[in-house]
Coordinates of C-alpha atoms in Angstrom, one line a residue:
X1 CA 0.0 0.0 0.0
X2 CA 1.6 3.0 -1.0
X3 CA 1.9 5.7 -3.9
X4 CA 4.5 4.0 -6.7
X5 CA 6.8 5.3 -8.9
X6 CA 7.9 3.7 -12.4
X7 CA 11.8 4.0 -10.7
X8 CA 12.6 0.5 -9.0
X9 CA 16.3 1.2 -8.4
X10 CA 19.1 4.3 -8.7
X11 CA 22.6 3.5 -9.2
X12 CA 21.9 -0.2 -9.1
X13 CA 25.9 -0.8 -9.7
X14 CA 27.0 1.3 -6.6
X15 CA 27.8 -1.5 -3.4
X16 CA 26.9 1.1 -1.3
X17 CA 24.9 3.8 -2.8
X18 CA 21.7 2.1 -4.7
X19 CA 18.8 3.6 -3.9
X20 CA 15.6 1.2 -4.1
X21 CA 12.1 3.0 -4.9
X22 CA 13.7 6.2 -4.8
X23 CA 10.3 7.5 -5.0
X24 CA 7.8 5.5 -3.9
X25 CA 5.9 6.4 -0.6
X26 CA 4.3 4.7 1.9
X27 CA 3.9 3.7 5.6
X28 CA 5.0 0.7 7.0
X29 CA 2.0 0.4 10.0
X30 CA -0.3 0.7 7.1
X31 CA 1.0 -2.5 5.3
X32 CA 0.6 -4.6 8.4
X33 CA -2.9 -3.2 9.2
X34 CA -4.2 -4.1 5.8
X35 CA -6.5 -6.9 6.8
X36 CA -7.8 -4.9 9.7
X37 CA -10.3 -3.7 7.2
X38 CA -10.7 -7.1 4.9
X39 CA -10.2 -10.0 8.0
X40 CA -11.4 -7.5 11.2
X41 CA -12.4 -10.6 13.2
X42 CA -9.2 -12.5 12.4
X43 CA -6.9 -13.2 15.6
X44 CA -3.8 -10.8 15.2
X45 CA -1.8 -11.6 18.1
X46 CA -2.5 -14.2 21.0
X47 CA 0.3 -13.8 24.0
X48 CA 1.6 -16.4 25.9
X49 CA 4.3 -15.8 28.9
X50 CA 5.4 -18.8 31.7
X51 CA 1.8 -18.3 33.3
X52 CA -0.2 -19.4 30.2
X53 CA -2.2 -17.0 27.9
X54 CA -2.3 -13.3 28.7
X55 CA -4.5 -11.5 25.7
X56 CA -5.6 -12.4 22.2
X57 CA -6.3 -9.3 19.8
X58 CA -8.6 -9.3 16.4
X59 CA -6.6 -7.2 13.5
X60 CA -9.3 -4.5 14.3
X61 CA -8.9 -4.7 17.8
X62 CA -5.2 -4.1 17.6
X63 CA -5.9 -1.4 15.2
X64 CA -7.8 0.5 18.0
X65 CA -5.0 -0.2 20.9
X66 CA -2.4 1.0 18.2
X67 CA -4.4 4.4 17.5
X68 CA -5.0 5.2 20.9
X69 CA -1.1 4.6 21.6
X70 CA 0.0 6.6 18.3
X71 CA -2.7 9.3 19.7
X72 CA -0.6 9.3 23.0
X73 CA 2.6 9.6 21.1
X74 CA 0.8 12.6 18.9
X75 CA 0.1 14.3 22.5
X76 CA 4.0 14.0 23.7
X77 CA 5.2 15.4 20.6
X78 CA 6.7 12.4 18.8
X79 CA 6.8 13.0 15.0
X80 CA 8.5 11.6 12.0
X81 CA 12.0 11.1 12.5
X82 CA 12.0 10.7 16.2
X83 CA 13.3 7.6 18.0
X84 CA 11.2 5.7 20.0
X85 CA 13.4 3.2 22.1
X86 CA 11.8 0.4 24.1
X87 CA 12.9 -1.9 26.8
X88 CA 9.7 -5.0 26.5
X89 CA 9.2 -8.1 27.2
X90 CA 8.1 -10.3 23.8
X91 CA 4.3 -9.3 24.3
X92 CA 1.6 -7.5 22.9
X93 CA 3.3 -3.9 24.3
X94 CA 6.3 -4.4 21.5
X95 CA 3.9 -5.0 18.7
X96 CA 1.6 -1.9 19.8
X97 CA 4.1 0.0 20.1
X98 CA 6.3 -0.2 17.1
X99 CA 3.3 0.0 15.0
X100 CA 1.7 2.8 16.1
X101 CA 5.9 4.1 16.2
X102 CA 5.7 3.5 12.7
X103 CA 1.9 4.6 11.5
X104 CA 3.6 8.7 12.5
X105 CA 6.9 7.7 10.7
X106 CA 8.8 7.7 13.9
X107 CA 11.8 5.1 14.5
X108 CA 11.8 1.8 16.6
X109 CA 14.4 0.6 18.5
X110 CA 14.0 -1.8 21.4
X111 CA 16.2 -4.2 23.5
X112 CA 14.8 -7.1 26.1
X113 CA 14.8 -6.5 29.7
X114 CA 17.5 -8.9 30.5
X115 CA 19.7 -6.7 28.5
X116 CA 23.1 -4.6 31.7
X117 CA 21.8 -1.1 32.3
X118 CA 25.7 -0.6 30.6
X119 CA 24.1 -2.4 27.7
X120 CA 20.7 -0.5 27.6
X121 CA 22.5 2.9 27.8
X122 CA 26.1 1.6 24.8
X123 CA 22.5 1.5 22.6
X124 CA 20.0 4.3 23.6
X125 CA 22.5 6.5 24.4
X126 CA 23.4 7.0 20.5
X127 CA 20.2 7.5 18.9
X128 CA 18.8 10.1 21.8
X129 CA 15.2 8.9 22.0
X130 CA 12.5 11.1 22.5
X131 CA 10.1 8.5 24.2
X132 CA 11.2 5.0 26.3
X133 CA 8.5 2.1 26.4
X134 CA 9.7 -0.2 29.4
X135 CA 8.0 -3.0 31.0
X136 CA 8.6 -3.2 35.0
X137 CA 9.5 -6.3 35.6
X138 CA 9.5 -9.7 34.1
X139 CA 9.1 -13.8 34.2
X140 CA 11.6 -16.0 33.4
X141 CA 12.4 -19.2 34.1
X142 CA 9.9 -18.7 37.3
X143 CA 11.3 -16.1 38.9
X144 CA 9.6 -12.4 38.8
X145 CA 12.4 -9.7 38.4
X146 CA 12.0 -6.2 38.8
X147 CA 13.4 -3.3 37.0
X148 CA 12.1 -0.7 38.8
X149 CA 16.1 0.2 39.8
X150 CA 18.0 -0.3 36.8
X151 CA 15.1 1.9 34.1
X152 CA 15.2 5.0 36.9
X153 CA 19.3 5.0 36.2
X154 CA 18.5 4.2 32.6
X155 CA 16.1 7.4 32.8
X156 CA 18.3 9.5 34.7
X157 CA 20.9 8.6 31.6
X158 CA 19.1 9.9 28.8
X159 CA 18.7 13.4 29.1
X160 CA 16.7 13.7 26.0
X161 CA 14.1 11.5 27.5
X162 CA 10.9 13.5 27.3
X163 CA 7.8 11.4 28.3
X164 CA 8.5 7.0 29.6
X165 CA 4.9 4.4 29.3
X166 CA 6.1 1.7 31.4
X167 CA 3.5 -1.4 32.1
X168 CA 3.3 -4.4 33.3
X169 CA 3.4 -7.7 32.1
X170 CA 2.7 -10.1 34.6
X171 CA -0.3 -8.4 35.8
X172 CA -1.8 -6.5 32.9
X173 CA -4.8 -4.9 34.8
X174 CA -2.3 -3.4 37.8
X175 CA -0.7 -0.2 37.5
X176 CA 2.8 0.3 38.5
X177 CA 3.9 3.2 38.4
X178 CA 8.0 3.7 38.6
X179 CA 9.7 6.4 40.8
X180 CA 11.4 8.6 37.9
X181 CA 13.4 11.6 38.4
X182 CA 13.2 12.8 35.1
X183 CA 10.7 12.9 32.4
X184 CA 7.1 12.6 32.1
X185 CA 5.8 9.3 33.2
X186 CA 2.5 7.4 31.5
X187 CA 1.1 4.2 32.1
X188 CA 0.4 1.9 29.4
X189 CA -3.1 1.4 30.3
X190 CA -3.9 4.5 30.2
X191 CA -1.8 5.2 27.5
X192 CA -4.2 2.9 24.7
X193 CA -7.1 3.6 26.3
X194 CA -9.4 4.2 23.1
X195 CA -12.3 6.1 22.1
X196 CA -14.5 6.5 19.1
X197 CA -13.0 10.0 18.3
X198 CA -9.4 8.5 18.3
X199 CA -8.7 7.5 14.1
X200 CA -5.3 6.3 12.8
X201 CA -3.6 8.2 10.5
X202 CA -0.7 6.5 8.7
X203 CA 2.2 9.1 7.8
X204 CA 3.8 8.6 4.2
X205 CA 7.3 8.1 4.0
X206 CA 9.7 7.8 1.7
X207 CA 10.6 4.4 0.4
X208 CA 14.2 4.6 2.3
X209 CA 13.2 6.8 5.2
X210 CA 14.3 4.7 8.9
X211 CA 12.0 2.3 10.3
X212 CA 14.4 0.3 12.8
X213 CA 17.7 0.7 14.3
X214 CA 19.2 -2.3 15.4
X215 CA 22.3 -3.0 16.5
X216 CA 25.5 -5.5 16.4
X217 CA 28.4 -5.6 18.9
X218 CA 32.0 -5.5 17.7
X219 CA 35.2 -6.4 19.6
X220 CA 35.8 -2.8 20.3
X221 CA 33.6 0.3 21.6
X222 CA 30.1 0.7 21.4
X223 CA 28.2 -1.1 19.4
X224 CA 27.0 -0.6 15.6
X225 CA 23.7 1.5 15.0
X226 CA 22.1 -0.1 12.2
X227 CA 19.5 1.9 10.2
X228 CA 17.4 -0.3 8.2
X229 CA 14.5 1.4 5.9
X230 CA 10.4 1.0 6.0
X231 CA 10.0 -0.2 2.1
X232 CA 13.1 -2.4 2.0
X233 CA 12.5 -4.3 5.2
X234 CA 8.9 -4.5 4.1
X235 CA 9.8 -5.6 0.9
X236 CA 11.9 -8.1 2.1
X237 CA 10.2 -9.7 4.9
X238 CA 7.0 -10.3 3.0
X239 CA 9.0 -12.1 0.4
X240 CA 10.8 -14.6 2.6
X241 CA 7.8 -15.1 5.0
X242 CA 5.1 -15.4 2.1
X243 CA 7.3 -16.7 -1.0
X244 CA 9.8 -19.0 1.1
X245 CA 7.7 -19.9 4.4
X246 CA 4.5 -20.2 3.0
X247 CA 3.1 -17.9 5.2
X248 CA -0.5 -16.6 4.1
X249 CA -3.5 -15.4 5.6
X250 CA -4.6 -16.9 9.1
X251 CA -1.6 -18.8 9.4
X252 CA -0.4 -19.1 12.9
X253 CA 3.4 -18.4 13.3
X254 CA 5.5 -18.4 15.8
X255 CA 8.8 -17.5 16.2
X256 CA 10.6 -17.9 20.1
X257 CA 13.0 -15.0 19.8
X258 CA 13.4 -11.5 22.3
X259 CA 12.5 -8.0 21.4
X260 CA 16.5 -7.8 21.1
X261 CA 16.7 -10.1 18.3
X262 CA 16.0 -9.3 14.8
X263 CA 13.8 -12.4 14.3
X264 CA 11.1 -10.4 16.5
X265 CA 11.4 -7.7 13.9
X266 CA 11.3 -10.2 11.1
X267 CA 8.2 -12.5 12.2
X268 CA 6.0 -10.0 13.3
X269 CA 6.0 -8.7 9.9
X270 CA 3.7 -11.7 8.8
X271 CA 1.1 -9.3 10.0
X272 CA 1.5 -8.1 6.4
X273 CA 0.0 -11.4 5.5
X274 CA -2.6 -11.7 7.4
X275 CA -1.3 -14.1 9.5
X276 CA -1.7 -15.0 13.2
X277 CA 1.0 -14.5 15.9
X278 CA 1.4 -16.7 18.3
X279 CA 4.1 -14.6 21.0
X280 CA 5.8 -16.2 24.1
X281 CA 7.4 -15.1 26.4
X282 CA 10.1 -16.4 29.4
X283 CA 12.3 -19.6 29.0
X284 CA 11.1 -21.9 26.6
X285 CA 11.9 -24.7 29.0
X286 CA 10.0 -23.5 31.8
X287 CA 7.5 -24.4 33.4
X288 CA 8.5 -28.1 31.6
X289 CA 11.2 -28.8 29.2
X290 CA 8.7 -29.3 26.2
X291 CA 6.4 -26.1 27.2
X292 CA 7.3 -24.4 23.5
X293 CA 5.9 -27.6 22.0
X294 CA 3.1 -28.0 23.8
X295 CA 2.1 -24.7 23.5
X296 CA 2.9 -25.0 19.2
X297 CA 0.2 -28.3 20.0
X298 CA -2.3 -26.5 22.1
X299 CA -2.5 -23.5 19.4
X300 CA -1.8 -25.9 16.2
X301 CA 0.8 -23.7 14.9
X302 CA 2.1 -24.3 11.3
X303 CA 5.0 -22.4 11.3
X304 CA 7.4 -22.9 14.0
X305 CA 10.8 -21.4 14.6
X306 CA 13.4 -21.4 17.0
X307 CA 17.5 -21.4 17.3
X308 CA 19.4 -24.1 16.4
X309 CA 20.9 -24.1 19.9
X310 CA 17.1 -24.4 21.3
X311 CA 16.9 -27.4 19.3
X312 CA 19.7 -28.8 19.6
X313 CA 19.1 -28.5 23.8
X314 CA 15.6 -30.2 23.3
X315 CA 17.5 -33.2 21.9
X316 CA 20.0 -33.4 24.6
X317 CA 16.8 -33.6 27.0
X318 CA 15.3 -36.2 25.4
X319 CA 11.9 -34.6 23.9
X320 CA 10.2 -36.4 21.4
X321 CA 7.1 -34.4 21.4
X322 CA 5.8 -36.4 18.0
X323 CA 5.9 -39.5 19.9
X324 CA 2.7 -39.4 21.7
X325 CA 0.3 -36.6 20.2
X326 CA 1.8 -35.8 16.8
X327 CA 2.3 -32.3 15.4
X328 CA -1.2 -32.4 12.9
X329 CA -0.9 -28.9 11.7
X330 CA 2.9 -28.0 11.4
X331 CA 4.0 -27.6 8.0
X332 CA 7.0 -26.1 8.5
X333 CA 9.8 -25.5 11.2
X334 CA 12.9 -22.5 11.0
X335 CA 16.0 -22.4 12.5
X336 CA 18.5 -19.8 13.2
X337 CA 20.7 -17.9 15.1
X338 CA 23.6 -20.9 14.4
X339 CA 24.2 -23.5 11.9
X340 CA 21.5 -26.4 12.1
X341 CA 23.8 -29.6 12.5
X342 CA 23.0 -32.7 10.1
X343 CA 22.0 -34.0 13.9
X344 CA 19.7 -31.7 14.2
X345 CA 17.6 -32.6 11.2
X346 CA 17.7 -36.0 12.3
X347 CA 16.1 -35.5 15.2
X348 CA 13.3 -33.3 13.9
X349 CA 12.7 -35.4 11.5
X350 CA 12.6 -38.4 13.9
X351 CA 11.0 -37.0 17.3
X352 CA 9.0 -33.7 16.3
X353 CA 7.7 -33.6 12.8
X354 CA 8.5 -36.0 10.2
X355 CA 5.7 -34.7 7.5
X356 CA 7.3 -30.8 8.5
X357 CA 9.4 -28.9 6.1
X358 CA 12.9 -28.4 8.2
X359 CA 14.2 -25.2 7.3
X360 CA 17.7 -23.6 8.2
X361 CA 17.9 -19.7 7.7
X362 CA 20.7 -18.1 7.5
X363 CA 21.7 -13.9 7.4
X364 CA 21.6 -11.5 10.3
X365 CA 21.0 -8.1 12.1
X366 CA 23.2 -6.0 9.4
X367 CA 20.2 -7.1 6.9
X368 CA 17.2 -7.8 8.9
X369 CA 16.6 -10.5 6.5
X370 CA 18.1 -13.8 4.9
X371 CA 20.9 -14.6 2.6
X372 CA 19.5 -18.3 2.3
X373 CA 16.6 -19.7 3.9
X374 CA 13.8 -22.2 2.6
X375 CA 11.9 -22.9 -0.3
X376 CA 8.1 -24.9 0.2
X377 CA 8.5 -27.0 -3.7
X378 CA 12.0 -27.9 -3.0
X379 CA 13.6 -31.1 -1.4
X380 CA 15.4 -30.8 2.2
X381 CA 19.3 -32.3 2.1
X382 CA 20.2 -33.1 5.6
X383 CA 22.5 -30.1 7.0
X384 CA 21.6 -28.0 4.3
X385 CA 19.7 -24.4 3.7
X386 CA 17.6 -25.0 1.2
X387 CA 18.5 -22.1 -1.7
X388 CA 19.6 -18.4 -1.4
X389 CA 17.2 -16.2 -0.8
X390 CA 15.3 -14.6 -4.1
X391 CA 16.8 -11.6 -5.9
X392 CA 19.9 -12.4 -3.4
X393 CA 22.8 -12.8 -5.3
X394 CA 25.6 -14.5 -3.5
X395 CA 28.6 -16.5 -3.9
X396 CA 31.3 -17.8 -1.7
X397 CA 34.6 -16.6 -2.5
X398 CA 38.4 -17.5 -1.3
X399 CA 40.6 -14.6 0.6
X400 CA 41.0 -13.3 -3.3
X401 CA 37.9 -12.9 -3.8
X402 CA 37.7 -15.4 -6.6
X403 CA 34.3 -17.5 -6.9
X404 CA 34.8 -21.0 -5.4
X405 CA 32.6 -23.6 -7.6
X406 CA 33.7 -26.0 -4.8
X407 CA 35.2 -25.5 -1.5
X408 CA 34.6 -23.3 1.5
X409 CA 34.7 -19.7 1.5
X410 CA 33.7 -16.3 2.5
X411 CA 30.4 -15.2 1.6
X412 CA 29.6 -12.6 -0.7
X413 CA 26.8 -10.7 -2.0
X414 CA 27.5 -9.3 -5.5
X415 CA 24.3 -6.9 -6.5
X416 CA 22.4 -4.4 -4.4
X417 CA 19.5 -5.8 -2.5
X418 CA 16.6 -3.4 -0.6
X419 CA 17.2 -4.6 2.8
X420 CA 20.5 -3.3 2.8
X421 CA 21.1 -0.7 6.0
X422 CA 20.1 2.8 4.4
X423 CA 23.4 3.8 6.9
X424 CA 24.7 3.5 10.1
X425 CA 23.5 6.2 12.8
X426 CA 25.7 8.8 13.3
X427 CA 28.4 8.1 11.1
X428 CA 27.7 11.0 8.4
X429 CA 30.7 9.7 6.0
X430 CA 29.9 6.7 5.6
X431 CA 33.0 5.5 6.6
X432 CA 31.7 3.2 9.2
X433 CA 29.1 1.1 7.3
X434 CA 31.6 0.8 4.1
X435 CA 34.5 -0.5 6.6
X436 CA 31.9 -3.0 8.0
X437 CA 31.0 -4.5 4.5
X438 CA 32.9 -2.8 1.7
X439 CA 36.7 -3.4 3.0
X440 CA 37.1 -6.9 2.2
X441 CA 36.0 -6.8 -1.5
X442 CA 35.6 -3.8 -3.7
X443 CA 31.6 -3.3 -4.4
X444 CA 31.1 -6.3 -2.7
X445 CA 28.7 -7.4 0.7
X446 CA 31.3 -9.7 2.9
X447 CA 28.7 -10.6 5.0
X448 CA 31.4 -12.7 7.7
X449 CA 29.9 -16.3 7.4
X450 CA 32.3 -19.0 6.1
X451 CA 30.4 -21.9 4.1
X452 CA 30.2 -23.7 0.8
X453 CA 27.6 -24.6 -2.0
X454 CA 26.0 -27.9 -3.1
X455 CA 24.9 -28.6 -6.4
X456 CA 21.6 -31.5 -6.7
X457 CA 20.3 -32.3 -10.0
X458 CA 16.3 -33.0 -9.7
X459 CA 14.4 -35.4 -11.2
X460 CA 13.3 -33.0 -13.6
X461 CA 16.7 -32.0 -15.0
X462 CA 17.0 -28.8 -12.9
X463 CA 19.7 -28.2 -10.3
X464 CA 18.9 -26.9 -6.6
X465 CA 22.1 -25.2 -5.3
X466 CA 21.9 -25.7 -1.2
X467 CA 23.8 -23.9 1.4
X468 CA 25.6 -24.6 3.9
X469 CA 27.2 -22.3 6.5
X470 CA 30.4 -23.4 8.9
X471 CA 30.3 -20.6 11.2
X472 CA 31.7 -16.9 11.2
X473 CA 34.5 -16.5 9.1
X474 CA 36.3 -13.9 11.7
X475 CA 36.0 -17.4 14.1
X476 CA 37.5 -19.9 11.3
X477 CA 40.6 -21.7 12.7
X478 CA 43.7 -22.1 10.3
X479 CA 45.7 -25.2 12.0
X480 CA 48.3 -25.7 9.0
X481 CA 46.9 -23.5 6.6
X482 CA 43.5 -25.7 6.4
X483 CA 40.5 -23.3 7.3
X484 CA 38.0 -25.4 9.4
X485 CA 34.8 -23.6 10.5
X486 CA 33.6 -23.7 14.3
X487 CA 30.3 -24.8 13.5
X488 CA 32.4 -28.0 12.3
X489 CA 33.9 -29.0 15.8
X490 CA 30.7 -28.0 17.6
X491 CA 28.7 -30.7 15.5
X492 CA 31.1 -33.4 16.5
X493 CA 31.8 -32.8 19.8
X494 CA 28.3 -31.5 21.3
X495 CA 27.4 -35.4 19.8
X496 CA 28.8 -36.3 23.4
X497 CA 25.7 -37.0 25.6
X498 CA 27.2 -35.2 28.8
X499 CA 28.2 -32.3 26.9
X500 CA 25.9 -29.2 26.7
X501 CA 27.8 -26.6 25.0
X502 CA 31.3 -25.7 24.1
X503 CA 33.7 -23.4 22.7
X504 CA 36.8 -23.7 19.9
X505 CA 39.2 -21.6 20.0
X506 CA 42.7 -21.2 17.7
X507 CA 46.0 -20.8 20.0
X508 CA 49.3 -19.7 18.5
X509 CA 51.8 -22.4 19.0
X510 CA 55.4 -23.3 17.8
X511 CA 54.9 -21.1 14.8
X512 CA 51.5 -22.3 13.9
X513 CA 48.1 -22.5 15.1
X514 CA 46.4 -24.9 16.9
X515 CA 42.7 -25.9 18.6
X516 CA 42.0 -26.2 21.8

């Protein structure tokens, strides 16, 4: 939904510098409320935490809470451009309030509670936001912790705080309202309270105007403050979750991720499809070890995705959820964050859904998107992702930069794509986003994963060309000049019953390198 121009790309040769849409407007919020006005009575978003279900909302009833929130925002001054920064649980409060963040053309950026007040403040401290959403407290793992300390330092830190909403997530109908030095405080229930005069405007943007800043941690200072733009993000996300996750209207997907992660920004955005949320929050092995998969039973979710480590931890504690009550309605399950070992398929195939499409996903915060990910008409090889993303043109290279037809390598992305960051905050030259992609290879995306290519020829003649990823390439380990990924010494030795997790490291010795 948007006003279109005939221009789909600027300077399409320039890695960085093409401009996608460059004159195309729209509003992100607008996209995602689309089917509150054809599907008004479909379920939105139902919540989940440790305690069991919290709230369900209809797309028109979350169009009402997200107008009375944008209203509030109106009334504190928040206007395109601002930031809006948000310390939330994974729960109905982050999906309100990005929205209605975005329906004024405002910018989201948001963290999870667990995150060091050092930690809050390396982020929110960069991007001075205007307005802080922040829960109070928290569940996890059965325990109740309380922020109430650590946001009133947060507060006192940013000085261009100028209005906080803080709620409550464990008791949604209790106020609690937090002792703040500074700034105006709101609560949240008050805050979306809605009424028949209150109507939702959706600001236009431009096609590459900011949506999100996320960011990604170096070795050295603060971290990176990644812009990523409203049409490319949009773009991108409803491709992968409609073209390669089958995701379509009234599907229920869930995703187990923080609002810290950028799989929270990604999955939500099957709102744009019309689909069904299914959001949890707390440990996913609390209050049982299988409570993620019982809950995917309870709600018969059909898309299901978690972290390779998550599954890989359900296998060492022995779930085999498809043994007794088999998953009827999952069609496909994602998988992130790591490499998915060849072990790992095994076992979903074995113990969780054997009918399921298994798919690894592979790309990260600098895109807010996928490289590689899954494709619903094409076969699953064991360890493998499944094809590169569409329109995603990449390529594994050695440290010349010469395409490898075989063999591991770096990997590359050769062509512009729109989910590229539009730039990094605060770094007016440029300098900093070219040295974190550009330095490697001239014109080229070095995206830091080291993996390889397979070629399958079909029966019909055609050849699928998997993926398959062996870890960061700033973590390969070069014992006698022979470049071994991590990912490869994890798979073998996390085999080992009593071992849960471990680390590979490289160690200089007697002029060479070895593993320890």
């Amino acid at each position: 939904i948007g006003s279109r121009s005939a221009q789909i790309v600027s300077e399409i040769t320039q890695m960085p510098g093409a401009r996608w849409f460059p004159q195309t407007r729209l509003n992100f919020a607008e996209n995602m409320m689309r089917y509150a006005k054809t599907s008004s009575h479909l379920t939105a978003i139902t919540v989940f935490n440790e305690l069991g279900k919290q709230c369900s909302y209809t797309y028109k009833e979350l169009q009402d809470a997200v107008a009375a929130l944008a209203s509030t925002f109106k009334d504190n001054g928040i206007q395109k451009g601002d930031r809006i920064a948000a310390i939330t649980t994974n729960s109905e409060h982050a999906i309100i309030g990005m929205l209605a963040c975005a329906s004024l053309g405002a910018v989201w950026s948001s963290c999870s509670p667990d995150f060091g007040e050092s930690g809050i403040l390396d982020r929110f401290s960069q991007i001075e936001p205007k307005l802080l959403i922040t829960c109070t407290g928290y569940i996890y793992a059965g325990k109740v912790l309380s922020l109430a300390d650590k946001i009133s330092s947060v507060v006192d830190s940013l000085p261009s705080l100028q209005a906080v909403i803080s709620f409550n997530p464990i008791d949604r109908d209790t106020s609690h309202i937090l002792t703040l030095n500074t700034a105006k405080h709101l609560d949240w229930i008050n805050a979306i309270k809605s009424n028949d005069k209150i109507k939702l405007h959706f600001e236009e943007v431009d096609f590459n105007d900011p949506l999100y800043i996320l960011y990604s941690s170096g070795t050295t200072g603060k971290p990176k403050c990644i812009v990523h733009g409203v049409g490319g993000t949009l773009l991108q996300h409803i491709k992968e979750l409609s073209l390669h996750s089958d995701v379509v209207e009234g599907t229920k997907l869930f995703y187990f991720t923080t609002c810290g992660w950028m799989m929270w920004n990604w999955y939500i955005s099957g709102l744009a499809l019309g689909a069904s949320l299914v959001v949890y929050d707390g440990s996913p092995f609390h209050p049982e070890k299988d409570s993620l998969f019982s809950l995917a039973k309870a709600e018969d979710i059909e898309v299901f995705g978690a972290s390779a480590k998550y599954f890989a931890a359900a296998e060492k504690f022995g779930l085999k959820p498809n043994k007794d009550h088999p998953f009827t309605s999952l069609k496909a399950i994602l998988s992130t964050g790591s490499p998915l070992v060849p072990e790992s398929f095994d076992y979903l195939y074995a113990h969780v859904a054997p009918h399921a499409r298994v798919s690894s996903i592979s790309g990260g915060t600098d895109i807010v998107s996928c490289f590689a990910l899954g494709v619903p008409t094409l076969p699953v090889y064991r360890g493998e992702l499944q094809a590169p993303g569409l329109g995603m043109d990449i390529a594994f290279v050695d440290e010349s930069g010469v395409e490898l037809e075989s063999g591991k390598g770096e990997l590359i992305c050769r062509t512009s794509f729109p989910s590229m960051p539009i730039y990094f905050w605060a770094d007016e030259s440029g300098q900093r986003y070219k040295r974190a992609y550009f330095d490697s290879f001239e014109n080229t995306w070095a995206h830091g994963d080291f993996g390889e290519q397979s070629l399958h020829v079909l029966s019909d003649g055609s050849v699928q060309k998997g993926i398959m990823i062996h870890g960061r390439s700033d973590a390969v380990l070069n014992p006698n000049g022979v470049r071994i990924g991590t990912a490869e010494i994890y798979r073998q030795v996390e085999q080992i019953d009593e071992v849960f997790e471990s680390l590979a490291i490289g160690q200089k010795w007697d002029e060479d390198e070895r593993i320890i």
